[in-house]
mmCIF file with all atom_site columns, C-alpha atoms in Angstrom:
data_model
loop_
_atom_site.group_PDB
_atom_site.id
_atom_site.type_symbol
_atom_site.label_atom_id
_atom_site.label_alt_id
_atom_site.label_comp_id
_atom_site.label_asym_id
_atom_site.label_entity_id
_atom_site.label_seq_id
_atom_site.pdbx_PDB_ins_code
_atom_site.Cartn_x
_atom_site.Cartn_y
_atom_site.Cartn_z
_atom_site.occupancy
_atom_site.B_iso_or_equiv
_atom_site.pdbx_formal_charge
_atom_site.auth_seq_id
_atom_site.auth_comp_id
_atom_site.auth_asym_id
_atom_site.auth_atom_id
_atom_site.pdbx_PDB_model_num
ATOM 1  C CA . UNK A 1 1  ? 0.000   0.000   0.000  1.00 0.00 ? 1  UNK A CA 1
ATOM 2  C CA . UNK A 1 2  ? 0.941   3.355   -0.146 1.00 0.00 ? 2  UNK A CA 1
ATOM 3  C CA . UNK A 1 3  ? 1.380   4.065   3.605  1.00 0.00 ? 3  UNK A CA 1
ATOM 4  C CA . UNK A 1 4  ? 3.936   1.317   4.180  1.00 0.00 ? 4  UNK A CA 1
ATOM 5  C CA . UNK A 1 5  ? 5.423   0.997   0.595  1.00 0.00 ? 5  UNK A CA 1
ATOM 6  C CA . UNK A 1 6  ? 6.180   4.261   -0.577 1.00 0.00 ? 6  UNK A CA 1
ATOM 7  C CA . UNK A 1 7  ? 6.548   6.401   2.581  1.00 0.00 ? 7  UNK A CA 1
ATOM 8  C CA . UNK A 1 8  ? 7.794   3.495   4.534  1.00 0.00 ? 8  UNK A CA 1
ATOM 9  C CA . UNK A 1 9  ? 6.127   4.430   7.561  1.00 0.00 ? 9  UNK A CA 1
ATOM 10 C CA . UNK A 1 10 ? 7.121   0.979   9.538  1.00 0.00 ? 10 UNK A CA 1
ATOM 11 C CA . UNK A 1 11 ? 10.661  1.850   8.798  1.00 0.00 ? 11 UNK A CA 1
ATOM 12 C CA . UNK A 1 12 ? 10.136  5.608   9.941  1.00 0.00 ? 12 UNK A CA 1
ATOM 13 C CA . UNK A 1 13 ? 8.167   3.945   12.910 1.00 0.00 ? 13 UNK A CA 1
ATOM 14 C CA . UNK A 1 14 ? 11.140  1.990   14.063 1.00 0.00 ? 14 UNK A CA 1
ATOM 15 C CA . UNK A 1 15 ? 13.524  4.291   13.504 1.00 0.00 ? 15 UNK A CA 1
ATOM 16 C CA . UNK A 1 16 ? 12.016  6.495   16.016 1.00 0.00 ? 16 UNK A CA 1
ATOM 17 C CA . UNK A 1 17 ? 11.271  4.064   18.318 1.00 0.00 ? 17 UNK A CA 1
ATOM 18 C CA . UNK A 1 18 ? 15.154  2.472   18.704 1.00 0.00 ? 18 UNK A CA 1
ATOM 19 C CA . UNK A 1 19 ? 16.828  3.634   21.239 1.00 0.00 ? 19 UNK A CA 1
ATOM 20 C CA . UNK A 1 20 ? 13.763  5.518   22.590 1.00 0.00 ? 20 UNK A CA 1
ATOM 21 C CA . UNK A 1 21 ? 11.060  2.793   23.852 1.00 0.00 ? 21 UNK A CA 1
ATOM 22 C CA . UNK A 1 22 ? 12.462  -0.670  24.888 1.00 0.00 ? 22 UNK A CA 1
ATOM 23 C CA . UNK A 1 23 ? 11.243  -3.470  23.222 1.00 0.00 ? 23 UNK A CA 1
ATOM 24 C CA . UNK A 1 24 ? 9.535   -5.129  25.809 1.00 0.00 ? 24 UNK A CA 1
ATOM 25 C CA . UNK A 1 25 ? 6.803   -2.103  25.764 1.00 0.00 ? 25 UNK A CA 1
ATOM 26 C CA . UNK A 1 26 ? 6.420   -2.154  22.231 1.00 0.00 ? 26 UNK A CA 1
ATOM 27 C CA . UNK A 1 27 ? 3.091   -4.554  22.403 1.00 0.00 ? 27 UNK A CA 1
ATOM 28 C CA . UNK A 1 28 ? 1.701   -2.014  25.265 1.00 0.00 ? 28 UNK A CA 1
ATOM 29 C CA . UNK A 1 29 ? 2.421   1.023   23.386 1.00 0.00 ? 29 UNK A CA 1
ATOM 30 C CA . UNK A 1 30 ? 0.901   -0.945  20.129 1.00 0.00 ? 30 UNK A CA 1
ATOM 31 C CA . UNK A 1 31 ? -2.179  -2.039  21.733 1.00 0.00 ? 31 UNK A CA 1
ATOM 32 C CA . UNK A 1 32 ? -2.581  1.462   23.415 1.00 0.00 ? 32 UNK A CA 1
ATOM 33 C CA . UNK A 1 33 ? -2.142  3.119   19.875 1.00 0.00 ? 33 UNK A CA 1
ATOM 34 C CA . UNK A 1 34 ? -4.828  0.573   18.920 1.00 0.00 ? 34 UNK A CA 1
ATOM 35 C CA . UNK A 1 35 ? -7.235  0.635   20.829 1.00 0.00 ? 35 UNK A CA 1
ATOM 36 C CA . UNK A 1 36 ? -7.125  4.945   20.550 1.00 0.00 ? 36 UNK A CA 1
ATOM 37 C CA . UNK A 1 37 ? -7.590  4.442   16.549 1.00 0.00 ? 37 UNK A CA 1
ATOM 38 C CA . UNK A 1 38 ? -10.088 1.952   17.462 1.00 0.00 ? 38 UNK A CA 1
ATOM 39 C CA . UNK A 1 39 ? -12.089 4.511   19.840 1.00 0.00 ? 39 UNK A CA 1
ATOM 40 C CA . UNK A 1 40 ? -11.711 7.499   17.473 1.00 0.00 ? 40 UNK A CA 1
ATOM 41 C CA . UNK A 1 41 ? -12.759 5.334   14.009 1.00 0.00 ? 41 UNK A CA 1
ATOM 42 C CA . UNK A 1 42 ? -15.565 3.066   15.869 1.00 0.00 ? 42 UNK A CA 1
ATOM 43 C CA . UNK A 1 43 ? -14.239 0.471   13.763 1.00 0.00 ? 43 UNK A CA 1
ATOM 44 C CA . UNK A 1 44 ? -12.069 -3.321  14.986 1.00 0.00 ? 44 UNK A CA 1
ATOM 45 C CA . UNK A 1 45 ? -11.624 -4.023  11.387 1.00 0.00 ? 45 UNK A CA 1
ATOM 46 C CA . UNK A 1 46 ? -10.749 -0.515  10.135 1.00 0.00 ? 46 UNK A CA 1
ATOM 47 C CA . UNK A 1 47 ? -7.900  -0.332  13.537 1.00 0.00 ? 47 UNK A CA 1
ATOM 48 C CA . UNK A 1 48 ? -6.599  -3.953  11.967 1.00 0.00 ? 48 UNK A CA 1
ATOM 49 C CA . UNK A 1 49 ? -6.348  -2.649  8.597  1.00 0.00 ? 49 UNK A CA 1
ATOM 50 C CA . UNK A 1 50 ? -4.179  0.573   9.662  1.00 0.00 ? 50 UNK A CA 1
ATOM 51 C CA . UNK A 1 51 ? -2.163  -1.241  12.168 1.00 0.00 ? 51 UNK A CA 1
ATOM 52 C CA . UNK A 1 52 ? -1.283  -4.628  10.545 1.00 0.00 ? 52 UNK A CA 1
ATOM 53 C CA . UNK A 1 53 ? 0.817   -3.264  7.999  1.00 0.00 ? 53 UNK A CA 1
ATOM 54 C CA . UNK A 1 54 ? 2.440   -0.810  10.148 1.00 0.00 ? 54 UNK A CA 1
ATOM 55 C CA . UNK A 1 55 ? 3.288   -3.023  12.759 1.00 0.00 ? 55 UNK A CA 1
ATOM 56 C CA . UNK A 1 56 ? 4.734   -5.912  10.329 1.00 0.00 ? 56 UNK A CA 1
ATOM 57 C CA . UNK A 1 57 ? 7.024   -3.461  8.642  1.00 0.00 ? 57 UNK A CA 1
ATOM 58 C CA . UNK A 1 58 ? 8.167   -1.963  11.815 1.00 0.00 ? 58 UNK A CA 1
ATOM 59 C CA . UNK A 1 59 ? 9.108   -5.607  12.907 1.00 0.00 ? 59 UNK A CA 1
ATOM 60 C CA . UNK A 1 60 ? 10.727  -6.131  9.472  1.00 0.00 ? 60 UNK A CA 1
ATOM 61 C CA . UNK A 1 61 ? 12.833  -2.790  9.813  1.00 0.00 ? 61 UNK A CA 1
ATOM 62 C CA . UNK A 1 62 ? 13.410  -4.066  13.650 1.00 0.00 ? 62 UNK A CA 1
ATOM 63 C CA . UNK A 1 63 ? 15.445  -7.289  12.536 1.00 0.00 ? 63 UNK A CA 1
ATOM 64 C CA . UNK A 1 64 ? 17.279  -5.445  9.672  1.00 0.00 ? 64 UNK A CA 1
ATOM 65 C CA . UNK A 1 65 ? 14.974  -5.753  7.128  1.00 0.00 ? 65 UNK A CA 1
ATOM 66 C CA . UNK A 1 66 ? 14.919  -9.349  6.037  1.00 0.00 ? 66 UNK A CA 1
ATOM 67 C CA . UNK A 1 67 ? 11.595  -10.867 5.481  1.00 0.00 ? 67 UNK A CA 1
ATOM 68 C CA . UNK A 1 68 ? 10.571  -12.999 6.521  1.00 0.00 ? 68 UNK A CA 1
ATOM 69 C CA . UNK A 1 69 ? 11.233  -11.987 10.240 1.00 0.00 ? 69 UNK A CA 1
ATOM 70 C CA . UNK A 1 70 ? 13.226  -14.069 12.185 1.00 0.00 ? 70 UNK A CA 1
ATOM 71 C CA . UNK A 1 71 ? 11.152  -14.927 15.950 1.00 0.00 ? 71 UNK A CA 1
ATOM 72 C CA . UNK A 1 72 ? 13.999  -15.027 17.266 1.00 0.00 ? 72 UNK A CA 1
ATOM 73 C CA . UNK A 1 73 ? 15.250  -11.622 16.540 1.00 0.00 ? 73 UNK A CA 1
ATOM 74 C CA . UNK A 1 74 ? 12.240  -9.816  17.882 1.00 0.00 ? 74 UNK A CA 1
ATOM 75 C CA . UNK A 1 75 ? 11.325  -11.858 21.208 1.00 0.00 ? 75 UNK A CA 1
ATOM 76 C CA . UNK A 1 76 ? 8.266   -9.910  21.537 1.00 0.00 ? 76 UNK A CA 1
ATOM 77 C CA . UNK A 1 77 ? 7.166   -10.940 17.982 1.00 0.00 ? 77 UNK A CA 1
ATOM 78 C CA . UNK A 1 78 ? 3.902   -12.379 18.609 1.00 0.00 ? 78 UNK A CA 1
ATOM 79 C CA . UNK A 1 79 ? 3.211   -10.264 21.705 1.00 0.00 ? 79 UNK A CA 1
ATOM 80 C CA . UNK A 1 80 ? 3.502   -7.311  19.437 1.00 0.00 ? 80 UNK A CA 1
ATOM 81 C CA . UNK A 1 81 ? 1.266   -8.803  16.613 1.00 0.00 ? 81 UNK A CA 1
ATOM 82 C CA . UNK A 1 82 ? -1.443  -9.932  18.773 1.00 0.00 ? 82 UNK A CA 1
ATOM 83 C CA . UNK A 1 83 ? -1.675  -6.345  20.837 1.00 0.00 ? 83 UNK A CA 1
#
Protein backbone atom coordinates (compact mmCIF):
# COMPACT_ATOMS: atom_id res chain seq x y z
CA UNK A 1 0.00 0.00 0.00
CA UNK A 2 0.94 3.36 -0.15
CA UNK A 3 1.38 4.07 3.61
CA UNK A 4 3.94 1.32 4.18
CA UNK A 5 5.42 1.00 0.60
CA UNK A 6 6.18 4.26 -0.58
CA UNK A 7 6.55 6.40 2.58
CA UNK A 8 7.79 3.50 4.53
CA UNK A 9 6.13 4.43 7.56
CA UNK A 10 7.12 0.98 9.54
CA UNK A 11 10.66 1.85 8.80
CA UNK A 12 10.14 5.61 9.94
CA UNK A 13 8.17 3.94 12.91
CA UNK A 14 11.14 1.99 14.06
CA UNK A 15 13.52 4.29 13.50
CA UNK A 16 12.02 6.49 16.02
CA UNK A 17 11.27 4.06 18.32
CA UNK A 18 15.15 2.47 18.70
CA UNK A 19 16.83 3.63 21.24
CA UNK A 20 13.76 5.52 22.59
CA UNK A 21 11.06 2.79 23.85
CA UNK A 22 12.46 -0.67 24.89
CA UNK A 23 11.24 -3.47 23.22
CA UNK A 24 9.53 -5.13 25.81
CA UNK A 25 6.80 -2.10 25.76
CA UNK A 26 6.42 -2.15 22.23
CA UNK A 27 3.09 -4.55 22.40
CA UNK A 28 1.70 -2.01 25.27
CA UNK A 29 2.42 1.02 23.39
CA UNK A 30 0.90 -0.94 20.13
CA UNK A 31 -2.18 -2.04 21.73
CA UNK A 32 -2.58 1.46 23.41
CA UNK A 33 -2.14 3.12 19.87
CA UNK A 34 -4.83 0.57 18.92
CA UNK A 35 -7.23 0.64 20.83
CA UNK A 36 -7.12 4.95 20.55
CA UNK A 37 -7.59 4.44 16.55
CA UNK A 38 -10.09 1.95 17.46
CA UNK A 39 -12.09 4.51 19.84
CA UNK A 40 -11.71 7.50 17.47
CA UNK A 41 -12.76 5.33 14.01
CA UNK A 42 -15.56 3.07 15.87
CA UNK A 43 -14.24 0.47 13.76
CA UNK A 44 -12.07 -3.32 14.99
CA UNK A 45 -11.62 -4.02 11.39
CA UNK A 46 -10.75 -0.52 10.14
CA UNK A 47 -7.90 -0.33 13.54
CA UNK A 48 -6.60 -3.95 11.97
CA UNK A 49 -6.35 -2.65 8.60
CA UNK A 50 -4.18 0.57 9.66
CA UNK A 51 -2.16 -1.24 12.17
CA UNK A 52 -1.28 -4.63 10.55
CA UNK A 53 0.82 -3.26 8.00
CA UNK A 54 2.44 -0.81 10.15
CA UNK A 55 3.29 -3.02 12.76
CA UNK A 56 4.73 -5.91 10.33
CA UNK A 57 7.02 -3.46 8.64
CA UNK A 58 8.17 -1.96 11.82
CA UNK A 59 9.11 -5.61 12.91
CA UNK A 60 10.73 -6.13 9.47
CA UNK A 61 12.83 -2.79 9.81
CA UNK A 62 13.41 -4.07 13.65
CA UNK A 63 15.45 -7.29 12.54
CA UNK A 64 17.28 -5.44 9.67
CA UNK A 65 14.97 -5.75 7.13
CA UNK A 66 14.92 -9.35 6.04
CA UNK A 67 11.59 -10.87 5.48
CA UNK A 68 10.57 -13.00 6.52
CA UNK A 69 11.23 -11.99 10.24
CA UNK A 70 13.23 -14.07 12.19
CA UNK A 71 11.15 -14.93 15.95
CA UNK A 72 14.00 -15.03 17.27
CA UNK A 73 15.25 -11.62 16.54
CA UNK A 74 12.24 -9.82 17.88
CA UNK A 75 11.33 -11.86 21.21
CA UNK A 76 8.27 -9.91 21.54
CA UNK A 77 7.17 -10.94 17.98
CA UNK A 78 3.90 -12.38 18.61
CA UNK A 79 3.21 -10.26 21.70
CA UNK A 80 3.50 -7.31 19.44
CA UNK A 81 1.27 -8.80 16.61
CA UNK A 82 -1.44 -9.93 18.77
CA UNK A 83 -1.67 -6.35 20.84
Amino acid sequence: SLLTNNLAAGAYLAQLITGVLPLFILPVAIFLTSTAIAASIGSSWSTIAVMLPLVVHMLIALTGGVAPVMVDLVPQFYATLGA
